Amino acid sequence: MILELDCGNSFIKWRVIPSAGGAPVTEGVAAQVAELVCDLISRCTGRISRCRLVSVRSDIETKAIVGVLSEALKVDVTEVRPAERVASVVNGYRDHRRLGLDRWLALVAAHELCGGACLVIDLGTAITVDFVASDGKHLGGYIAPGMALLRNQLLAHARRIQYNAAEAELALTDISPGKSTAEAVERGCLIMVRSYVASQISNARGQLGGSFAAYVTGGDAVLVADLPSVTCVPDLVFRGLAIACP
């Protein structure tokens, strides 16, 4: 079995796949690496023979995660490192080491998936947007606040804006003008996110020409998955991880 991990800013997304490839045997999200190890043991996934990992966390945090996994599972952990090129994709940053590794893997996977020009939008803590030309050249991208950051900034800086998680969830049942603070904030932030993604799809027509694939991924991808011409690929980063660390 192969354990794959995507260590993001807020959570560790993980899954276990057969060594020969195929659908995940089990998967989950953990706040801490100790929680992840407990989940693996309790689910009796079988012996983990390999582990590959991508992390956007600090070197110290990543080293700690690798140490716990190595000790608990008795396996070597392969980490993705910055690269100027992987497969047919060429890193477009002036300093290739500064491009977030989760972004890098997502666009590598997207180009492999469509075999041509593509727009890659990852909706997580931040919303990242990347453009890849048909020949695999990364043209650069954008970083903007995600849904949670937009909401939290309002809650942090406007003292009279207060509501609970249940109100927030209920508020997102539609996007008509809000008749409560929760509805007004949640729907306003949602419209901003959807409008931003739609504008980047329009932008891609100028950057990439008329023919390109548009992929969305990340924890909040469901918020925009119904937009025209968009394909939702939840495991895009994991697909790139397999390419970078075969």
PDB file of C-alpha atoms in Angstrom:
ATOM      1  CA  MET A   1       0.000   0.000   0.000  1.00  0.00           C
ATOM      2  CA  ILE A   2       1.095   3.578  -0.680  1.00  0.00           C
ATOM      3  CA  LEU A   3       0.283   6.413   1.701  1.00  0.00           C
ATOM      4  CA  GLU A   4      -0.068   9.810   0.031  1.00  0.00           C
ATOM      5  CA  LEU A   5      -0.233  13.072   1.986  1.00  0.00           C
ATOM      6  CA  ASP A   6      -1.025  16.656   1.082  1.00  0.00           C
ATOM      7  CA  CYS A   7       0.017  18.805   4.046  1.00  0.00           C
ATOM      8  CA  GLY A   8      -1.781  22.099   3.569  1.00  0.00           C
ATOM      9  CA  ASN A   9      -1.877  25.227   5.696  1.00  0.00           C
ATOM     10  CA  SER A  10      -4.826  24.042   7.799  1.00  0.00           C
ATOM     11  CA  PHE A  11      -5.145  20.258   7.451  1.00  0.00           C
ATOM     12  CA  ILE A  12      -3.364  17.126   6.281  1.00  0.00           C
ATOM     13  CA  LYS A  13      -5.294  15.412   3.515  1.00  0.00           C
ATOM     14  CA  TRP A  14      -4.308  11.779   3.056  1.00  0.00           C
ATOM     15  CA  ARG A  15      -5.232   8.592   1.263  1.00  0.00           C
ATOM     16  CA  VAL A  16      -4.007   5.024   0.908  1.00  0.00           C
ATOM     17  CA  ILE A  17      -3.892   3.469  -2.570  1.00  0.00           C
ATOM     18  CA  PRO A  18      -2.847   0.002  -3.767  1.00  0.00           C
ATOM     19  CA  SER A  19       0.792  -0.276  -4.832  1.00  0.00           C
ATOM     20  CA  ALA A  20      -0.365  -1.197  -8.325  1.00  0.00           C
ATOM     21  CA  GLY A  21      -2.527   1.912  -8.515  1.00  0.00           C
ATOM     22  CA  GLY A  22      -6.276   2.317  -8.555  1.00  0.00           C
ATOM     23  CA  ALA A  23      -8.977   3.785  -6.342  1.00  0.00           C
ATOM     24  CA  PRO A  24      -8.113   4.726  -2.746  1.00  0.00           C
ATOM     25  CA  VAL A  25      -8.569   2.010  -0.138  1.00  0.00           C
ATOM     26  CA  THR A  26      -9.240   4.660   2.493  1.00  0.00           C
ATOM     27  CA  GLU A  27      -8.760   8.411   2.879  1.00  0.00           C
ATOM     28  CA  GLY A  28      -9.288  11.205   5.335  1.00  0.00           C
ATOM     29  CA  VAL A  29      -8.397  14.620   6.707  1.00  0.00           C
ATOM     30  CA  ALA A  30      -6.440  15.153   9.906  1.00  0.00           C
ATOM     31  CA  ALA A  31      -5.555  18.213  11.937  1.00  0.00           C
ATOM     32  CA  GLN A  32      -2.344  16.634  13.272  1.00  0.00           C
ATOM     33  CA  VAL A  33      -0.056  13.828  12.102  1.00  0.00           C
ATOM     34  CA  ALA A  34      -0.699  11.859  15.322  1.00  0.00           C
ATOM     35  CA  GLU A  35      -4.412  11.832  14.491  1.00  0.00           C
ATOM     36  CA  LEU A  36      -3.578  10.568  10.999  1.00  0.00           C
ATOM     37  CA  VAL A  37      -1.508   7.668  12.366  1.00  0.00           C
ATOM     38  CA  CYS A  38      -4.302   6.704  14.756  1.00  0.00           C
ATOM     39  CA  ASP A  39      -6.786   6.700  11.874  1.00  0.00           C
ATOM     40  CA  LEU A  40      -4.514   4.453   9.806  1.00  0.00           C
ATOM     41  CA  ILE A  41      -4.109   1.951  12.631  1.00  0.00           C
ATOM     42  CA  SER A  42      -7.823   1.878  13.450  1.00  0.00           C
ATOM     43  CA  ARG A  43      -8.831   1.320   9.827  1.00  0.00           C
ATOM     44  CA  CYS A  44      -6.508  -1.701   9.414  1.00  0.00           C
ATOM     45  CA  THR A  45      -5.406  -0.667   5.927  1.00  0.00           C
ATOM     46  CA  GLY A  46      -2.681  -3.266   5.720  1.00  0.00           C
ATOM     47  CA  ARG A  47       1.061  -2.666   5.584  1.00  0.00           C
ATOM     48  CA  ILE A  48       2.165   0.688   4.190  1.00  0.00           C
ATOM     49  CA  SER A  49       5.195  -0.049   2.006  1.00  0.00           C
ATOM     50  CA  ARG A  50       5.735   3.444   0.606  1.00  0.00           C
ATOM     51  CA  CYS A  51       4.878   7.004   1.547  1.00  0.00           C
ATOM     52  CA  ARG A  52       5.019  10.170  -0.563  1.00  0.00           C
ATOM     53  CA  LEU A  53       4.282  13.640   0.661  1.00  0.00           C
ATOM     54  CA  VAL A  54       3.824  17.219  -0.473  1.00  0.00           C
ATOM     55  CA  SER A  55       3.885  20.003   2.099  1.00  0.00           C
ATOM     56  CA  VAL A  56       3.452  23.767   2.040  1.00  0.00           C
ATOM     57  CA  ARG A  57       4.343  23.990   5.728  1.00  0.00           C
ATOM     58  CA  SER A  58       7.625  25.210   7.170  1.00  0.00           C
ATOM     59  CA  ASP A  59      10.689  22.998   6.978  1.00  0.00           C
ATOM     60  CA  ILE A  60      10.492  22.413  10.732  1.00  0.00           C
ATOM     61  CA  GLU A  61       6.826  21.362  10.624  1.00  0.00           C
ATOM     62  CA  THR A  62       7.389  19.139   7.597  1.00  0.00           C
ATOM     63  CA  LYS A  63      10.426  17.484   9.159  1.00  0.00           C
ATOM     64  CA  ALA A  64       8.366  16.718  12.268  1.00  0.00           C
ATOM     65  CA  ILE A  65       5.602  15.126  10.179  1.00  0.00           C
ATOM     66  CA  VAL A  66       8.127  13.019   8.265  1.00  0.00           C
ATOM     67  CA  GLY A  67       9.743  11.924  11.534  1.00  0.00           C
ATOM     68  CA  VAL A  68       6.462  10.747  13.066  1.00  0.00           C
ATOM     69  CA  LEU A  69       5.474   8.850   9.924  1.00  0.00           C
ATOM     70  CA  SER A  70       8.876   7.205   9.528  1.00  0.00           C
ATOM     71  CA  GLU A  71       8.894   6.045  13.133  1.00  0.00           C
ATOM     72  CA  ALA A  72       5.255   4.919  13.311  1.00  0.00           C
ATOM     73  CA  LEU A  73       5.038   3.198   9.926  1.00  0.00           C
ATOM     74  CA  LYS A  74       8.671   2.076   9.514  1.00  0.00           C
ATOM     75  CA  VAL A  75       8.876   3.439   5.977  1.00  0.00           C
ATOM     76  CA  ASP A  76      10.934   5.995   4.126  1.00  0.00           C
ATOM     77  CA  VAL A  77       8.964   9.130   3.233  1.00  0.00           C
ATOM     78  CA  THR A  78       9.577  10.679  -0.183  1.00  0.00           C
ATOM     79  CA  GLU A  79       9.028  14.454  -0.232  1.00  0.00           C
ATOM     80  CA  VAL A  80       8.321  16.501  -3.329  1.00  0.00           C
ATOM     81  CA  ARG A  81      11.003  19.119  -3.921  1.00  0.00           C
ATOM     82  CA  PRO A  82      10.901  22.267  -6.062  1.00  0.00           C
ATOM     83  CA  ALA A  83      11.837  21.606  -9.678  1.00  0.00           C
ATOM     84  CA  GLU A  84      12.229  23.548 -12.894  1.00  0.00           C
ATOM     85  CA  ARG A  85      10.474  20.800 -14.842  1.00  0.00           C
ATOM     86  CA  VAL A  86       8.358  17.726 -14.142  1.00  0.00           C
ATOM     87  CA  ALA A  87       7.095  15.575 -17.031  1.00  0.00           C
ATOM     88  CA  SER A  88       6.140  18.022 -19.801  1.00  0.00           C
ATOM     89  CA  VAL A  89       5.509  21.033 -17.543  1.00  0.00           C
ATOM     90  CA  VAL A  90       8.043  23.848 -17.122  1.00  0.00           C
ATOM     91  CA  ASN A  91       7.902  25.968 -13.965  1.00  0.00           C
ATOM     92  CA  GLY A  92       7.081  29.572 -14.859  1.00  0.00           C
ATOM     93  CA  TYR A  93       8.253  31.347 -11.688  1.00  0.00           C
ATOM     94  CA  ARG A  94      11.420  33.461 -11.910  1.00  0.00           C
ATOM     95  CA  ASP A  95      12.637  31.480  -8.906  1.00  0.00           C
ATOM     96  CA  HIS A  96      11.121  28.017  -9.309  1.00  0.00           C
ATOM     97  CA  ARG A  97      11.691  27.307  -5.613  1.00  0.00           C
ATOM     98  CA  ARG A  98       9.084  29.905  -4.625  1.00  0.00           C
ATOM     99  CA  LEU A  99       6.126  28.284  -6.376  1.00  0.00           C
ATOM    100  CA  GLY A 100       3.960  26.477  -3.824  1.00  0.00           C
ATOM    101  CA  LEU A 101       4.433  22.741  -4.205  1.00  0.00           C
ATOM    102  CA  ASP A 102       0.699  21.990  -4.075  1.00  0.00           C
ATOM    103  CA  ARG A 103       0.127  24.451  -6.934  1.00  0.00           C
ATOM    104  CA  TRP A 104       3.017  22.916  -8.851  1.00  0.00           C
ATOM    105  CA  LEU A 105       1.674  19.381  -8.556  1.00  0.00           C
ATOM    106  CA  ALA A 106      -1.860  20.435  -9.481  1.00  0.00           C
ATOM    107  CA  LEU A 107      -0.779  22.064 -12.725  1.00  0.00           C
ATOM    108  CA  VAL A 108       1.528  19.146 -13.578  1.00  0.00           C
ATOM    109  CA  ALA A 109      -1.415  16.775 -13.151  1.00  0.00           C
ATOM    110  CA  ALA A 110      -3.801  19.026 -15.067  1.00  0.00           C
ATOM    111  CA  HIS A 111      -1.536  19.220 -18.115  1.00  0.00           C
ATOM    112  CA  GLU A 112      -1.017  15.465 -18.015  1.00  0.00           C
ATOM    113  CA  LEU A 113      -4.776  14.974 -17.769  1.00  0.00           C
ATOM    114  CA  CYS A 114      -5.792  17.115 -20.741  1.00  0.00           C
ATOM    115  CA  GLY A 115      -2.609  17.015 -22.819  1.00  0.00           C
ATOM    116  CA  GLY A 116      -2.917  20.700 -23.674  1.00  0.00           C
ATOM    117  CA  ALA A 117      -3.556  24.198 -22.401  1.00  0.00           C
ATOM    118  CA  CYS A 118      -5.269  24.395 -19.031  1.00  0.00           C
ATOM    119  CA  LEU A 119      -6.473  26.663 -16.268  1.00  0.00           C
ATOM    120  CA  VAL A 120      -6.046  25.290 -12.740  1.00  0.00           C
ATOM    121  CA  ILE A 121      -7.960  26.799  -9.806  1.00  0.00           C
ATOM    122  CA  ASP A 122      -7.394  25.469  -6.295  1.00  0.00           C
ATOM    123  CA  LEU A 123      -9.936  26.684  -3.737  1.00  0.00           C
ATOM    124  CA  GLY A 124      -8.562  26.247  -0.250  1.00  0.00           C
ATOM    125  CA  THR A 125      -7.419  28.676   2.439  1.00  0.00           C
ATOM    126  CA  ALA A 126      -6.323  30.782  -0.513  1.00  0.00           C
ATOM    127  CA  ILE A 127      -7.602  30.596  -4.072  1.00  0.00           C
ATOM    128  CA  THR A 128      -4.731  29.942  -6.458  1.00  0.00           C
ATOM    129  CA  VAL A 129      -5.054  30.295 -10.217  1.00  0.00           C
ATOM    130  CA  ASP A 130      -2.486  29.022 -12.719  1.00  0.00           C
ATOM    131  CA  PHE A 131      -2.247  29.058 -16.501  1.00  0.00           C
ATOM    132  CA  VAL A 132      -0.420  26.354 -18.462  1.00  0.00           C
ATOM    133  CA  ALA A 133       0.132  26.685 -22.213  1.00  0.00           C
ATOM    134  CA  SER A 134      -0.407  23.809 -24.604  1.00  0.00           C
ATOM    135  CA  ASP A 135       3.351  23.087 -24.716  1.00  0.00           C
ATOM    136  CA  GLY A 136       3.488  22.744 -20.929  1.00  0.00           C
ATOM    137  CA  LYS A 137       4.938  26.165 -20.115  1.00  0.00           C
ATOM    138  CA  HIS A 138       3.561  27.574 -16.885  1.00  0.00           C
ATOM    139  CA  LEU A 139       2.562  31.174 -17.598  1.00  0.00           C
ATOM    140  CA  GLY A 140       2.151  32.222 -13.967  1.00  0.00           C
ATOM    141  CA  GLY A 141      -0.922  32.813 -11.880  1.00  0.00           C
ATOM    142  CA  TYR A 142      -2.718  34.610  -9.075  1.00  0.00           C
ATOM    143  CA  ILE A 143      -3.322  34.157  -5.345  1.00  0.00           C
ATOM    144  CA  ALA A 144      -6.417  35.559  -3.620  1.00  0.00           C
ATOM    145  CA  PRO A 145      -8.201  34.999  -0.281  1.00  0.00           C
ATOM    146  CA  GLY A 146     -10.441  31.936  -0.083  1.00  0.00           C
ATOM    147  CA  MET A 147     -13.971  31.751   1.270  1.00  0.00           C
ATOM    148  CA  ALA A 148     -12.900  31.229   4.892  1.00  0.00           C
ATOM    149  CA  LEU A 149     -10.427  34.112   4.817  1.00  0.00           C
ATOM    150  CA  LEU A 150     -13.022  36.473   3.386  1.00  0.00           C
ATOM    151  CA  ARG A 151     -15.513  35.498   6.077  1.00  0.00           C
ATOM    152  CA  ASN A 152     -12.990  35.608   8.914  1.00  0.00           C
ATOM    153  CA  GLN A 153     -11.742  39.061   7.979  1.00  0.00           C
ATOM    154  CA  LEU A 154     -15.279  40.404   8.269  1.00  0.00           C
ATOM    155  CA  LEU A 155     -15.856  38.641  11.579  1.00  0.00           C
ATOM    156  CA  ALA A 156     -12.528  39.902  12.926  1.00  0.00           C
ATOM    157  CA  HIS A 157     -12.877  43.538  11.899  1.00  0.00           C
ATOM    158  CA  ALA A 158     -16.603  44.238  12.161  1.00  0.00           C
ATOM    159  CA  ARG A 159     -17.606  43.767  15.796  1.00  0.00           C
ATOM    160  CA  ARG A 160     -21.347  43.620  15.196  1.00  0.00           C
ATOM    161  CA  ILE A 161     -21.061  40.790  12.657  1.00  0.00           C
ATOM    162  CA  GLN A 162     -21.584  37.659  14.735  1.00  0.00           C
ATOM    163  CA  TYR A 163     -23.255  34.334  13.922  1.00  0.00           C
ATOM    164  CA  ASN A 164     -22.611  30.620  14.416  1.00  0.00           C
ATOM    165  CA  ALA A 165     -21.611  27.768  12.129  1.00  0.00           C
ATOM    166  CA  ALA A 166     -25.177  26.439  11.847  1.00  0.00           C
ATOM    167  CA  GLU A 167     -26.406  29.836  10.630  1.00  0.00           C
ATOM    168  CA  ALA A 168     -23.530  29.978   8.132  1.00  0.00           C
ATOM    169  CA  GLU A 169     -24.352  26.560   6.673  1.00  0.00           C
ATOM    170  CA  LEU A 170     -28.041  27.365   6.373  1.00  0.00           C
ATOM    171  CA  ALA A 171     -27.263  30.712   4.738  1.00  0.00           C
ATOM    172  CA  LEU A 172     -25.598  29.014   1.757  1.00  0.00           C
ATOM    173  CA  THR A 173     -28.738  27.230   0.578  1.00  0.00           C
ATOM    174  CA  ASP A 174     -29.172  29.952  -2.070  1.00  0.00           C
ATOM    175  CA  ILE A 175     -27.680  33.298  -3.120  1.00  0.00           C
ATOM    176  CA  SER A 176     -30.701  35.604  -2.960  1.00  0.00           C
ATOM    177  CA  PRO A 177     -30.164  38.881  -1.036  1.00  0.00           C
ATOM    178  CA  GLY A 178     -29.634  38.050   2.630  1.00  0.00           C
ATOM    179  CA  LYS A 179     -32.266  38.849   5.231  1.00  0.00           C
ATOM    180  CA  SER A 180     -29.966  38.223   8.179  1.00  0.00           C
ATOM    181  CA  THR A 181     -26.328  39.054   8.900  1.00  0.00           C
ATOM    182  CA  ALA A 182     -25.289  35.438   8.344  1.00  0.00           C
ATOM    183  CA  GLU A 183     -27.045  35.287   4.983  1.00  0.00           C
ATOM    184  CA  ALA A 184     -25.655  38.648   3.880  1.00  0.00           C
ATOM    185  CA  VAL A 185     -22.057  37.749   4.758  1.00  0.00           C
ATOM    186  CA  GLU A 186     -22.033  34.130   3.577  1.00  0.00           C
ATOM    187  CA  ARG A 187     -23.794  34.857   0.296  1.00  0.00           C
ATOM    188  CA  GLY A 188     -21.725  37.963  -0.307  1.00  0.00           C
ATOM    189  CA  CYS A 189     -18.490  36.021   0.134  1.00  0.00           C
ATOM    190  CA  LEU A 190     -19.806  33.172  -2.017  1.00  0.00           C
ATOM    191  CA  ILE A 191     -20.695  35.547  -4.846  1.00  0.00           C
ATOM    192  CA  MET A 192     -17.225  37.106  -4.627  1.00  0.00           C
ATOM    193  CA  VAL A 193     -15.592  33.678  -4.927  1.00  0.00           C
ATOM    194  CA  ARG A 194     -17.807  32.578  -7.828  1.00  0.00           C
ATOM    195  CA  SER A 195     -17.365  35.896  -9.629  1.00  0.00           C
ATOM    196  CA  TYR A 196     -13.604  35.716  -9.212  1.00  0.00           C
ATOM    197  CA  VAL A 197     -13.458  32.203 -10.650  1.00  0.00           C
ATOM    198  CA  ALA A 198     -15.714  33.193 -13.559  1.00  0.00           C
ATOM    199  CA  SER A 199     -13.479  36.191 -14.286  1.00  0.00           C
ATOM    200  CA  GLN A 200     -10.406  33.944 -14.381  1.00  0.00           C
ATOM    201  CA  ILE A 201     -12.091  31.635 -16.870  1.00  0.00           C
ATOM    202  CA  SER A 202     -12.662  34.699 -19.073  1.00  0.00           C
ATOM    203  CA  ASN A 203      -9.064  35.783 -18.473  1.00  0.00           C
ATOM    204  CA  ALA A 204      -7.833  32.364 -19.586  1.00  0.00           C
ATOM    205  CA  ARG A 205      -9.317  32.900 -23.025  1.00  0.00           C
ATOM    206  CA  GLY A 206      -6.880  35.746 -23.518  1.00  0.00           C
ATOM    207  CA  GLN A 207      -3.947  33.950 -21.909  1.00  0.00           C
ATOM    208  CA  LEU A 208      -4.440  30.510 -23.467  1.00  0.00           C
ATOM    209  CA  GLY A 209      -6.596  31.058 -26.542  1.00  0.00           C
ATOM    210  CA  GLY A 210      -9.994  29.597 -27.257  1.00  0.00           C
ATOM    211  CA  SER A 211      -9.217  25.971 -26.479  1.00  0.00           C
ATOM    212  CA  PHE A 212      -8.261  25.020 -22.922  1.00  0.00           C
ATOM    213  CA  ALA A 213      -9.444  22.821 -20.055  1.00  0.00           C
ATOM    214  CA  ALA A 214     -10.522  24.443 -16.779  1.00  0.00           C
ATOM    215  CA  TYR A 215     -10.020  22.385 -13.618  1.00  0.00           C
ATOM    216  CA  VAL A 216     -11.073  23.211 -10.063  1.00  0.00           C
ATOM    217  CA  THR A 217      -9.829  21.412  -6.984  1.00  0.00           C
ATOM    218  CA  GLY A 218      -9.429  21.987  -3.239  1.00  0.00           C
ATOM    219  CA  GLY A 219     -11.755  21.906  -0.257  1.00  0.00           C
ATOM    220  CA  ASP A 220     -14.099  24.606  -1.561  1.00  0.00           C
ATOM    221  CA  ALA A 221     -14.200  23.451  -5.200  1.00  0.00           C
ATOM    222  CA  VAL A 222     -17.837  22.427  -4.713  1.00  0.00           C
ATOM    223  CA  LEU A 223     -18.737  26.131  -4.450  1.00  0.00           C
ATOM    224  CA  VAL A 224     -17.931  26.652  -8.143  1.00  0.00           C
ATOM    225  CA  ALA A 225     -18.189  23.152  -9.615  1.00  0.00           C
ATOM    226  CA  ASP A 226     -21.438  24.044 -11.421  1.00  0.00           C
ATOM    227  CA  LEU A 227     -19.930  26.923 -13.397  1.00  0.00           C
ATOM    228  CA  PRO A 228     -19.892  26.427 -17.188  1.00  0.00           C
ATOM    229  CA  SER A 229     -16.853  24.701 -18.728  1.00  0.00           C
ATOM    230  CA  VAL A 230     -15.406  23.702 -15.344  1.00  0.00           C
ATOM    231  CA  THR A 231     -14.286  20.183 -14.431  1.00  0.00           C
ATOM    232  CA  CYS A 232     -13.937  19.340 -10.748  1.00  0.00           C
ATOM    233  CA  VAL A 233     -10.988  17.032  -9.964  1.00  0.00           C
ATOM    234  CA  PRO A 234     -10.760  16.647  -6.162  1.00  0.00           C
ATOM    235  CA  ASP A 235      -7.535  14.596  -6.229  1.00  0.00           C
ATOM    236  CA  LEU A 236      -5.571  16.789  -8.647  1.00  0.00           C
ATOM    237  CA  VAL A 237      -2.692  17.363  -6.204  1.00  0.00           C
ATOM    238  CA  PHE A 238      -2.453  13.632  -5.445  1.00  0.00           C
ATOM    239  CA  ARG A 239      -2.357  12.901  -9.182  1.00  0.00           C
ATOM    240  CA  GLY A 240       0.562  15.296  -9.512  1.00  0.00           C
ATOM    241  CA  LEU A 241       2.249  13.734  -6.501  1.00  0.00           C
ATOM    242  CA  ALA A 242       2.209  10.345  -8.231  1.00  0.00           C
ATOM    243  CA  ILE A 243       3.793  11.895 -11.337  1.00  0.00           C
ATOM    244  CA  ALA A 244       6.512  13.702  -9.386  1.00  0.00           C
ATOM    245  CA  CYS A 245       7.247  10.727  -7.108  1.00  0.00           C
ATOM    246  CA  PRO A 246       6.458   7.616  -9.197  1.00  0.00           C
TER     247      PRO A 246
END
